[in-house]
């Protein structure tokens, strides 16, 4: 028997109206082979076909594993790239922060020096507080980013003592002191 003499009518689906067209086409072909070859010859043909199908299946499984490995490598590379970009952004922000702090420390130091020089002729205690240890501790805190508790306490004590200095009372008008 050969397939050439048969009509191309669709054979009834053994699965009963399967929704998968590929599966129904495959079952239709298998039914046509069964009619054309007979049960014994079909069994021999399927046994001969089985090693080829196993090899194809193993090949497909290896392809899928390779695709999964490639996808995993690609995802790992993307993650590494994202982490590197995040580290670069953090480094850039940290650098910008440090430069801003340095600029503000320089500006504040120059302002304290200018204020101390301006106050020198009239209030030497305030000038000493502005240009003395408080300026040095401020620079140490902002520029070197180090400070100890004793330095902070000393700066606070000097600032407090500079504010508590007794000024000579100005002469009252009409008191007769000339």
mmCIF file with all atom_site columns, C-alpha atoms in Angstrom:
data_model
loop_
_atom_site.group_PDB
_atom_site.id
_atom_site.type_symbol
_atom_site.label_atom_id
_atom_site.label_alt_id
_atom_site.label_comp_id
_atom_site.label_asym_id
_atom_site.label_entity_id
_atom_site.label_seq_id
_atom_site.pdbx_PDB_ins_code
_atom_site.Cartn_x
_atom_site.Cartn_y
_atom_site.Cartn_z
_atom_site.occupancy
_atom_site.B_iso_or_equiv
_atom_site.pdbx_formal_charge
_atom_site.auth_seq_id
_atom_site.auth_comp_id
_atom_site.auth_asym_id
_atom_site.auth_atom_id
_atom_site.pdbx_PDB_model_num
ATOM 1   C CA . UNK A 1 1   ? 0.000   0.000   0.000  1.00 0.00 ? 1   UNK A CA 1
ATOM 2   C CA . UNK A 1 2   ? 1.211   3.475   -0.749 1.00 0.00 ? 2   UNK A CA 1
ATOM 3   C CA . UNK A 1 3   ? 0.112   6.909   0.204  1.00 0.00 ? 3   UNK A CA 1
ATOM 4   C CA . UNK A 1 4   ? -0.046  8.111   -3.391 1.00 0.00 ? 4   UNK A CA 1
ATOM 5   C CA . UNK A 1 5   ? -3.317  6.394   -4.176 1.00 0.00 ? 5   UNK A CA 1
ATOM 6   C CA . UNK A 1 6   ? -5.197  7.713   -1.163 1.00 0.00 ? 6   UNK A CA 1
ATOM 7   C CA . UNK A 1 7   ? -7.281  10.819  -1.245 1.00 0.00 ? 7   UNK A CA 1
ATOM 8   C CA . UNK A 1 8   ? -6.213  13.840  0.720  1.00 0.00 ? 8   UNK A CA 1
ATOM 9   C CA . UNK A 1 9   ? -9.239  13.766  2.942  1.00 0.00 ? 9   UNK A CA 1
ATOM 10  C CA . UNK A 1 10  ? -8.567  14.592  6.572  1.00 0.00 ? 10  UNK A CA 1
ATOM 11  C CA . UNK A 1 11  ? -8.773  11.597  8.821  1.00 0.00 ? 11  UNK A CA 1
ATOM 12  C CA . UNK A 1 12  ? -10.879 11.802  11.951 1.00 0.00 ? 12  UNK A CA 1
ATOM 13  C CA . UNK A 1 13  ? -8.869  13.000  14.914 1.00 0.00 ? 13  UNK A CA 1
ATOM 14  C CA . UNK A 1 14  ? -8.407  10.321  17.573 1.00 0.00 ? 14  UNK A CA 1
ATOM 15  C CA . UNK A 1 15  ? -8.320  12.976  20.276 1.00 0.00 ? 15  UNK A CA 1
ATOM 16  C CA . UNK A 1 16  ? -11.710 14.297  19.315 1.00 0.00 ? 16  UNK A CA 1
ATOM 17  C CA . UNK A 1 17  ? -11.316 17.867  18.104 1.00 0.00 ? 17  UNK A CA 1
ATOM 18  C CA . UNK A 1 18  ? -8.041  18.811  19.769 1.00 0.00 ? 18  UNK A CA 1
ATOM 19  C CA . UNK A 1 19  ? -7.417  22.535  19.978 1.00 0.00 ? 19  UNK A CA 1
ATOM 20  C CA . UNK A 1 20  ? -3.736  22.108  19.073 1.00 0.00 ? 20  UNK A CA 1
ATOM 21  C CA . UNK A 1 21  ? -3.447  22.036  15.259 1.00 0.00 ? 21  UNK A CA 1
ATOM 22  C CA . UNK A 1 22  ? 0.083   20.604  15.361 1.00 0.00 ? 22  UNK A CA 1
ATOM 23  C CA . UNK A 1 23  ? -0.996  17.706  17.563 1.00 0.00 ? 23  UNK A CA 1
ATOM 24  C CA . UNK A 1 24  ? -4.040  16.955  15.439 1.00 0.00 ? 24  UNK A CA 1
ATOM 25  C CA . UNK A 1 25  ? -1.924  17.076  12.247 1.00 0.00 ? 25  UNK A CA 1
ATOM 26  C CA . UNK A 1 26  ? 0.581   14.664  13.797 1.00 0.00 ? 26  UNK A CA 1
ATOM 27  C CA . UNK A 1 27  ? -2.141  12.275  14.870 1.00 0.00 ? 27  UNK A CA 1
ATOM 28  C CA . UNK A 1 28  ? -3.638  12.456  11.383 1.00 0.00 ? 28  UNK A CA 1
ATOM 29  C CA . UNK A 1 29  ? -0.300  11.546  9.812  1.00 0.00 ? 29  UNK A CA 1
ATOM 30  C CA . UNK A 1 30  ? 0.168   8.670   12.276 1.00 0.00 ? 30  UNK A CA 1
ATOM 31  C CA . UNK A 1 31  ? -3.300  7.367   11.408 1.00 0.00 ? 31  UNK A CA 1
ATOM 32  C CA . UNK A 1 32  ? -2.490  7.503   7.691  1.00 0.00 ? 32  UNK A CA 1
ATOM 33  C CA . UNK A 1 33  ? 0.770   5.608   8.290  1.00 0.00 ? 33  UNK A CA 1
ATOM 34  C CA . UNK A 1 34  ? -1.110  2.985   10.264 1.00 0.00 ? 34  UNK A CA 1
ATOM 35  C CA . UNK A 1 35  ? -3.536  2.484   7.383  1.00 0.00 ? 35  UNK A CA 1
ATOM 36  C CA . UNK A 1 36  ? -0.786  2.430   4.742  1.00 0.00 ? 36  UNK A CA 1
ATOM 37  C CA . UNK A 1 37  ? 1.760   0.187   6.468  1.00 0.00 ? 37  UNK A CA 1
ATOM 38  C CA . UNK A 1 38  ? -0.128  -2.155  8.683  1.00 0.00 ? 38  UNK A CA 1
ATOM 39  C CA . UNK A 1 39  ? 0.490   -2.727  12.374 1.00 0.00 ? 39  UNK A CA 1
ATOM 40  C CA . UNK A 1 40  ? 3.666   -4.876  12.118 1.00 0.00 ? 40  UNK A CA 1
ATOM 41  C CA . UNK A 1 41  ? 5.403   -2.626  9.628  1.00 0.00 ? 41  UNK A CA 1
ATOM 42  C CA . UNK A 1 42  ? 4.351   0.486   11.579 1.00 0.00 ? 42  UNK A CA 1
ATOM 43  C CA . UNK A 1 43  ? 5.845   -0.990  14.746 1.00 0.00 ? 43  UNK A CA 1
ATOM 44  C CA . UNK A 1 44  ? 9.162   -1.709  12.937 1.00 0.00 ? 44  UNK A CA 1
ATOM 45  C CA . UNK A 1 45  ? 9.183   1.817   11.436 1.00 0.00 ? 45  UNK A CA 1
ATOM 46  C CA . UNK A 1 46  ? 8.529   3.405   14.822 1.00 0.00 ? 46  UNK A CA 1
ATOM 47  C CA . UNK A 1 47  ? 11.298  1.323   16.470 1.00 0.00 ? 47  UNK A CA 1
ATOM 48  C CA . UNK A 1 48  ? 13.712  2.436   13.772 1.00 0.00 ? 48  UNK A CA 1
ATOM 49  C CA . UNK A 1 49  ? 12.581  6.048   14.206 1.00 0.00 ? 49  UNK A CA 1
ATOM 50  C CA . UNK A 1 50  ? 12.906  6.061   18.021 1.00 0.00 ? 50  UNK A CA 1
ATOM 51  C CA . UNK A 1 51  ? 16.763  6.460   18.223 1.00 0.00 ? 51  UNK A CA 1
ATOM 52  C CA . UNK A 1 52  ? 16.605  9.400   15.821 1.00 0.00 ? 52  UNK A CA 1
ATOM 53  C CA . UNK A 1 53  ? 13.855  10.997  17.888 1.00 0.00 ? 53  UNK A CA 1
ATOM 54  C CA . UNK A 1 54  ? 15.921  10.503  21.070 1.00 0.00 ? 54  UNK A CA 1
ATOM 55  C CA . UNK A 1 55  ? 18.948  12.159  19.463 1.00 0.00 ? 55  UNK A CA 1
ATOM 56  C CA . UNK A 1 56  ? 16.816  15.075  18.286 1.00 0.00 ? 56  UNK A CA 1
ATOM 57  C CA . UNK A 1 57  ? 15.303  15.387  21.743 1.00 0.00 ? 57  UNK A CA 1
ATOM 58  C CA . UNK A 1 58  ? 18.759  15.415  23.376 1.00 0.00 ? 58  UNK A CA 1
ATOM 59  C CA . UNK A 1 59  ? 19.935  17.986  20.851 1.00 0.00 ? 59  UNK A CA 1
ATOM 60  C CA . UNK A 1 60  ? 16.918  20.181  21.590 1.00 0.00 ? 60  UNK A CA 1
ATOM 61  C CA . UNK A 1 61  ? 17.525  19.833  25.346 1.00 0.00 ? 61  UNK A CA 1
ATOM 62  C CA . UNK A 1 62  ? 21.177  20.852  24.882 1.00 0.00 ? 62  UNK A CA 1
ATOM 63  C CA . UNK A 1 63  ? 20.084  23.876  22.825 1.00 0.00 ? 63  UNK A CA 1
ATOM 64  C CA . UNK A 1 64  ? 17.626  24.884  25.541 1.00 0.00 ? 64  UNK A CA 1
ATOM 65  C CA . UNK A 1 65  ? 20.293  24.484  28.239 1.00 0.00 ? 65  UNK A CA 1
ATOM 66  C CA . UNK A 1 66  ? 22.718  26.573  26.184 1.00 0.00 ? 66  UNK A CA 1
ATOM 67  C CA . UNK A 1 67  ? 20.071  29.252  25.678 1.00 0.00 ? 67  UNK A CA 1
ATOM 68  C CA . UNK A 1 68  ? 19.326  29.297  29.408 1.00 0.00 ? 68  UNK A CA 1
ATOM 69  C CA . UNK A 1 69  ? 23.044  29.521  30.215 1.00 0.00 ? 69  UNK A CA 1
ATOM 70  C CA . UNK A 1 70  ? 23.469  32.343  27.698 1.00 0.00 ? 70  UNK A CA 1
ATOM 71  C CA . UNK A 1 71  ? 20.472  34.156  29.182 1.00 0.00 ? 71  UNK A CA 1
ATOM 72  C CA . UNK A 1 72  ? 21.890  33.685  32.689 1.00 0.00 ? 72  UNK A CA 1
ATOM 73  C CA . UNK A 1 73  ? 25.305  35.015  31.599 1.00 0.00 ? 73  UNK A CA 1
ATOM 74  C CA . UNK A 1 74  ? 23.660  37.946  29.878 1.00 0.00 ? 74  UNK A CA 1
ATOM 75  C CA . UNK A 1 75  ? 21.564  38.731  32.970 1.00 0.00 ? 75  UNK A CA 1
ATOM 76  C CA . UNK A 1 76  ? 24.652  38.477  35.192 1.00 0.00 ? 76  UNK A CA 1
ATOM 77  C CA . UNK A 1 77  ? 26.559  40.820  32.875 1.00 0.00 ? 77  UNK A CA 1
ATOM 78  C CA . UNK A 1 78  ? 23.666  43.303  32.931 1.00 0.00 ? 78  UNK A CA 1
ATOM 79  C CA . UNK A 1 79  ? 23.514  43.102  36.729 1.00 0.00 ? 79  UNK A CA 1
ATOM 80  C CA . UNK A 1 80  ? 27.250  43.687  36.974 1.00 0.00 ? 80  UNK A CA 1
ATOM 81  C CA . UNK A 1 81  ? 26.959  46.661  34.619 1.00 0.00 ? 81  UNK A CA 1
ATOM 82  C CA . UNK A 1 82  ? 24.098  48.120  36.653 1.00 0.00 ? 82  UNK A CA 1
ATOM 83  C CA . UNK A 1 83  ? 26.084  47.680  39.876 1.00 0.00 ? 83  UNK A CA 1
ATOM 84  C CA . UNK A 1 84  ? 29.108  49.341  38.305 1.00 0.00 ? 84  UNK A CA 1
ATOM 85  C CA . UNK A 1 85  ? 26.978  52.273  37.128 1.00 0.00 ? 85  UNK A CA 1
ATOM 86  C CA . UNK A 1 86  ? 25.423  52.558  40.587 1.00 0.00 ? 86  UNK A CA 1
ATOM 87  C CA . UNK A 1 87  ? 28.880  52.589  42.197 1.00 0.00 ? 87  UNK A CA 1
ATOM 88  C CA . UNK A 1 88  ? 29.993  55.289  39.746 1.00 0.00 ? 88  UNK A CA 1
ATOM 89  C CA . UNK A 1 89  ? 26.926  57.407  40.557 1.00 0.00 ? 89  UNK A CA 1
ATOM 90  C CA . UNK A 1 90  ? 27.514  56.998  44.282 1.00 0.00 ? 90  UNK A CA 1
ATOM 91  C CA . UNK A 1 91  ? 31.170  57.899  43.830 1.00 0.00 ? 91  UNK A CA 1
ATOM 92  C CA . UNK A 1 92  ? 30.251  60.993  41.807 1.00 0.00 ? 92  UNK A CA 1
ATOM 93  C CA . UNK A 1 93  ? 27.700  62.079  44.441 1.00 0.00 ? 93  UNK A CA 1
ATOM 94  C CA . UNK A 1 94  ? 30.220  61.485  47.215 1.00 0.00 ? 94  UNK A CA 1
ATOM 95  C CA . UNK A 1 95  ? 32.825  63.548  45.360 1.00 0.00 ? 95  UNK A CA 1
ATOM 96  C CA . UNK A 1 96  ? 30.331  66.373  44.793 1.00 0.00 ? 96  UNK A CA 1
ATOM 97  C CA . UNK A 1 97  ? 29.390  66.313  48.481 1.00 0.00 ? 97  UNK A CA 1
ATOM 98  C CA . UNK A 1 98  ? 33.021  66.442  49.590 1.00 0.00 ? 98  UNK A CA 1
ATOM 99  C CA . UNK A 1 99  ? 33.781  69.308  47.199 1.00 0.00 ? 99  UNK A CA 1
ATOM 100 C CA . UNK A 1 100 ? 30.741  71.232  48.455 1.00 0.00 ? 100 UNK A CA 1
ATOM 101 C CA . UNK A 1 101 ? 31.835  70.717  52.044 1.00 0.00 ? 101 UNK A CA 1
ATOM 102 C CA . UNK A 1 102 ? 35.370  71.839  51.195 1.00 0.00 ? 102 UNK A CA 1
ATOM 103 C CA . UNK A 1 103 ? 34.107  74.989  49.461 1.00 0.00 ? 103 UNK A CA 1
ATOM 104 C CA . UNK A 1 104 ? 31.814  75.836  52.350 1.00 0.00 ? 104 UNK A CA 1
ATOM 105 C CA . UNK A 1 105 ? 34.644  75.254  54.850 1.00 0.00 ? 105 UNK A CA 1
ATOM 106 C CA . UNK A 1 106 ? 36.948  77.558  52.900 1.00 0.00 ? 106 UNK A CA 1
ATOM 107 C CA . UNK A 1 107 ? 34.230  80.215  52.679 1.00 0.00 ? 107 UNK A CA 1
ATOM 108 C CA . UNK A 1 108 ? 33.413  79.951  56.366 1.00 0.00 ? 108 UNK A CA 1
ATOM 109 C CA . UNK A 1 109 ? 37.099  80.077  57.296 1.00 0.00 ? 109 UNK A CA 1
ATOM 110 C CA . UNK A 1 110 ? 37.714  83.156  55.175 1.00 0.00 ? 110 UNK A CA 1
ATOM 111 C CA . UNK A 1 111 ? 34.624  84.760  56.725 1.00 0.00 ? 111 UNK A CA 1
ATOM 112 C CA . UNK A 1 112 ? 35.837  83.953  60.245 1.00 0.00 ? 112 UNK A CA 1
ATOM 113 C CA . UNK A 1 113 ? 39.284  85.382  59.481 1.00 0.00 ? 113 UNK A CA 1
ATOM 114 C CA . UNK A 1 114 ? 37.776  88.529  57.985 1.00 0.00 ? 114 UNK A CA 1
ATOM 115 C CA . UNK A 1 115 ? 35.464  88.920  60.980 1.00 0.00 ? 115 UNK A CA 1
ATOM 116 C CA . UNK A 1 116 ? 38.365  88.404  63.385 1.00 0.00 ? 116 UNK A CA 1
ATOM 117 C CA . UNK A 1 117 ? 40.508  90.995  61.596 1.00 0.00 ? 117 UNK A CA 1
ATOM 118 C CA . UNK A 1 118 ? 37.608  93.442  61.528 1.00 0.00 ? 118 UNK A CA 1
ATOM 119 C CA . UNK A 1 119 ? 36.938  92.947  65.254 1.00 0.00 ? 119 UNK A CA 1
ATOM 120 C CA . UNK A 1 120 ? 40.629  93.071  66.257 1.00 0.00 ? 120 UNK A CA 1
ATOM 121 C CA . UNK A 1 121 ? 40.901  96.800  67.066 1.00 0.00 ? 121 UNK A CA 1
ATOM 122 C CA . UNK A 1 122 ? 37.691  96.943  69.113 1.00 0.00 ? 122 UNK A CA 1
ATOM 123 C CA . UNK A 1 123 ? 37.200  93.458  70.594 1.00 0.00 ? 123 UNK A CA 1
ATOM 124 C CA . UNK A 1 124 ? 40.381  91.404  70.787 1.00 0.00 ? 124 UNK A CA 1
ATOM 125 C CA . UNK A 1 125 ? 38.591  88.550  72.611 1.00 0.00 ? 125 UNK A CA 1
ATOM 126 C CA . UNK A 1 126 ? 36.112  88.032  69.814 1.00 0.00 ? 126 UNK A CA 1
ATOM 127 C CA . UNK A 1 127 ? 38.920  88.283  67.265 1.00 0.00 ? 127 UNK A CA 1
ATOM 128 C CA . UNK A 1 128 ? 40.832  85.663  69.207 1.00 0.00 ? 128 UNK A CA 1
ATOM 129 C CA . UNK A 1 129 ? 37.815  83.383  69.307 1.00 0.00 ? 129 UNK A CA 1
ATOM 130 C CA . UNK A 1 130 ? 37.173  83.798  65.566 1.00 0.00 ? 130 UNK A CA 1
ATOM 131 C CA . UNK A 1 131 ? 40.802  83.335  64.500 1.00 0.00 ? 131 UNK A CA 1
ATOM 132 C CA . UNK A 1 132 ? 41.941  80.917  67.185 1.00 0.00 ? 132 UNK A CA 1
ATOM 133 C CA . UNK A 1 133 ? 41.180  77.307  68.027 1.00 0.00 ? 133 UNK A CA 1
ATOM 134 C CA . UNK A 1 134 ? 37.596  77.467  66.752 1.00 0.00 ? 134 UNK A CA 1
ATOM 135 C CA . UNK A 1 135 ? 38.876  78.200  63.243 1.00 0.00 ? 135 UNK A CA 1
ATOM 136 C CA . UNK A 1 136 ? 41.352  75.366  63.450 1.00 0.00 ? 136 UNK A CA 1
ATOM 137 C CA . UNK A 1 137 ? 38.783  72.906  64.791 1.00 0.00 ? 137 UNK A CA 1
ATOM 138 C CA . UNK A 1 138 ? 36.311  73.997  62.111 1.00 0.00 ? 138 UNK A CA 1
ATOM 139 C CA . UNK A 1 139 ? 38.889  73.331  59.416 1.00 0.00 ? 139 UNK A CA 1
ATOM 140 C CA . UNK A 1 140 ? 39.757  69.996  60.985 1.00 0.00 ? 140 UNK A CA 1
ATOM 141 C CA . UNK A 1 141 ? 36.088  68.961  61.054 1.00 0.00 ? 141 UNK A CA 1
ATOM 142 C CA . UNK A 1 142 ? 35.267  70.021  57.493 1.00 0.00 ? 142 UNK A CA 1
ATOM 143 C CA . UNK A 1 143 ? 38.510  69.404  55.625 1.00 0.00 ? 143 UNK A CA 1
ATOM 144 C CA . UNK A 1 144 ? 40.055  66.446  57.416 1.00 0.00 ? 144 UNK A CA 1
ATOM 145 C CA . UNK A 1 145 ? 36.711  65.021  58.550 1.00 0.00 ? 145 UNK A CA 1
ATOM 146 C CA . UNK A 1 146 ? 38.118  64.231  61.961 1.00 0.00 ? 146 UNK A CA 1
ATOM 147 C CA . UNK A 1 147 ? 37.300  65.649  65.318 1.00 0.00 ? 147 UNK A CA 1
ATOM 148 C CA . UNK A 1 148 ? 37.451  64.533  68.888 1.00 0.00 ? 148 UNK A CA 1
ATOM 149 C CA . UNK A 1 149 ? 35.107  65.290  71.728 1.00 0.00 ? 149 UNK A CA 1
ATOM 150 C CA . UNK A 1 150 ? 37.728  67.341  73.535 1.00 0.00 ? 150 UNK A CA 1
ATOM 151 C CA . UNK A 1 151 ? 38.230  69.589  70.485 1.00 0.00 ? 151 UNK A CA 1
ATOM 152 C CA . UNK A 1 152 ? 34.500  70.166  70.166 1.00 0.00 ? 152 UNK A CA 1
ATOM 153 C CA . UNK A 1 153 ? 34.184  70.934  73.893 1.00 0.00 ? 153 UNK A CA 1
ATOM 154 C CA . UNK A 1 154 ? 37.146  73.316  73.714 1.00 0.00 ? 154 UNK A CA 1
ATOM 155 C CA . UNK A 1 155 ? 35.621  75.147  70.734 1.00 0.00 ? 155 UNK A CA 1
ATOM 156 C CA . UNK A 1 156 ? 32.282  75.431  72.505 1.00 0.00 ? 156 UNK A CA 1
ATOM 157 C CA . UNK A 1 157 ? 33.991  76.694  75.686 1.00 0.00 ? 157 UNK A CA 1
ATOM 158 C CA . UNK A 1 158 ? 35.958  79.337  73.758 1.00 0.00 ? 158 UNK A CA 1
ATOM 159 C CA . UNK A 1 159 ? 32.859  80.483  71.880 1.00 0.00 ? 159 UNK A CA 1
ATOM 160 C CA . UNK A 1 160 ? 30.927  80.702  75.147 1.00 0.00 ? 160 UNK A CA 1
ATOM 161 C CA . UNK A 1 161 ? 33.713  82.584  76.900 1.00 0.00 ? 161 UNK A CA 1
ATOM 162 C CA . UNK A 1 162 ? 34.011  85.029  74.006 1.00 0.00 ? 162 UNK A CA 1
ATOM 163 C CA . UNK A 1 163 ? 30.321  85.843  74.329 1.00 0.00 ? 163 UNK A CA 1
ATOM 164 C CA . UNK A 1 164 ? 30.570  86.398  78.103 1.00 0.00 ? 164 UNK A CA 1
ATOM 165 C CA . UNK A 1 165 ? 33.430  88.929  78.026 1.00 0.00 ? 165 UNK A CA 1
ATOM 166 C CA . UNK A 1 166 ? 32.581  92.020  80.068 1.00 0.00 ? 166 UNK A CA 1
ATOM 167 C CA . UNK A 1 167 ? 32.631  95.150  77.978 1.00 0.00 ? 167 UNK A CA 1
ATOM 168 C CA . UNK A 1 168 ? 33.383  98.445  79.678 1.00 0.00 ? 168 UNK A CA 1
ATOM 169 C CA . UNK A 1 169 ? 30.143  100.337 80.138 1.00 0.00 ? 169 UNK A CA 1
ATOM 170 C CA . UNK A 1 170 ? 29.817  103.360 77.898 1.00 0.00 ? 170 UNK A CA 1
ATOM 171 C CA . UNK A 1 171 ? 29.614  106.688 79.632 1.00 0.00 ? 171 UNK A CA 1
ATOM 172 C CA . UNK A 1 172 ? 26.057  107.776 80.441 1.00 0.00 ? 172 UNK A CA 1
ATOM 173 C CA . UNK A 1 173 ? 25.074  111.156 79.036 1.00 0.00 ? 173 UNK A CA 1
ATOM 174 C CA . UNK A 1 174 ? 24.582  113.679 81.785 1.00 0.00 ? 174 UNK A CA 1
ATOM 175 C CA . UNK A 1 175 ? 26.566  111.773 84.398 1.00 0.00 ? 175 UNK A CA 1
ATOM 176 C CA . UNK A 1 176 ? 29.286  114.384 84.394 1.00 0.00 ? 176 UNK A CA 1
ATOM 177 C CA . UNK A 1 177 ? 32.091  111.987 83.629 1.00 0.00 ? 177 UNK A CA 1
ATOM 178 C CA . UNK A 1 178 ? 34.285  113.477 80.999 1.00 0.00 ? 178 UNK A CA 1
#
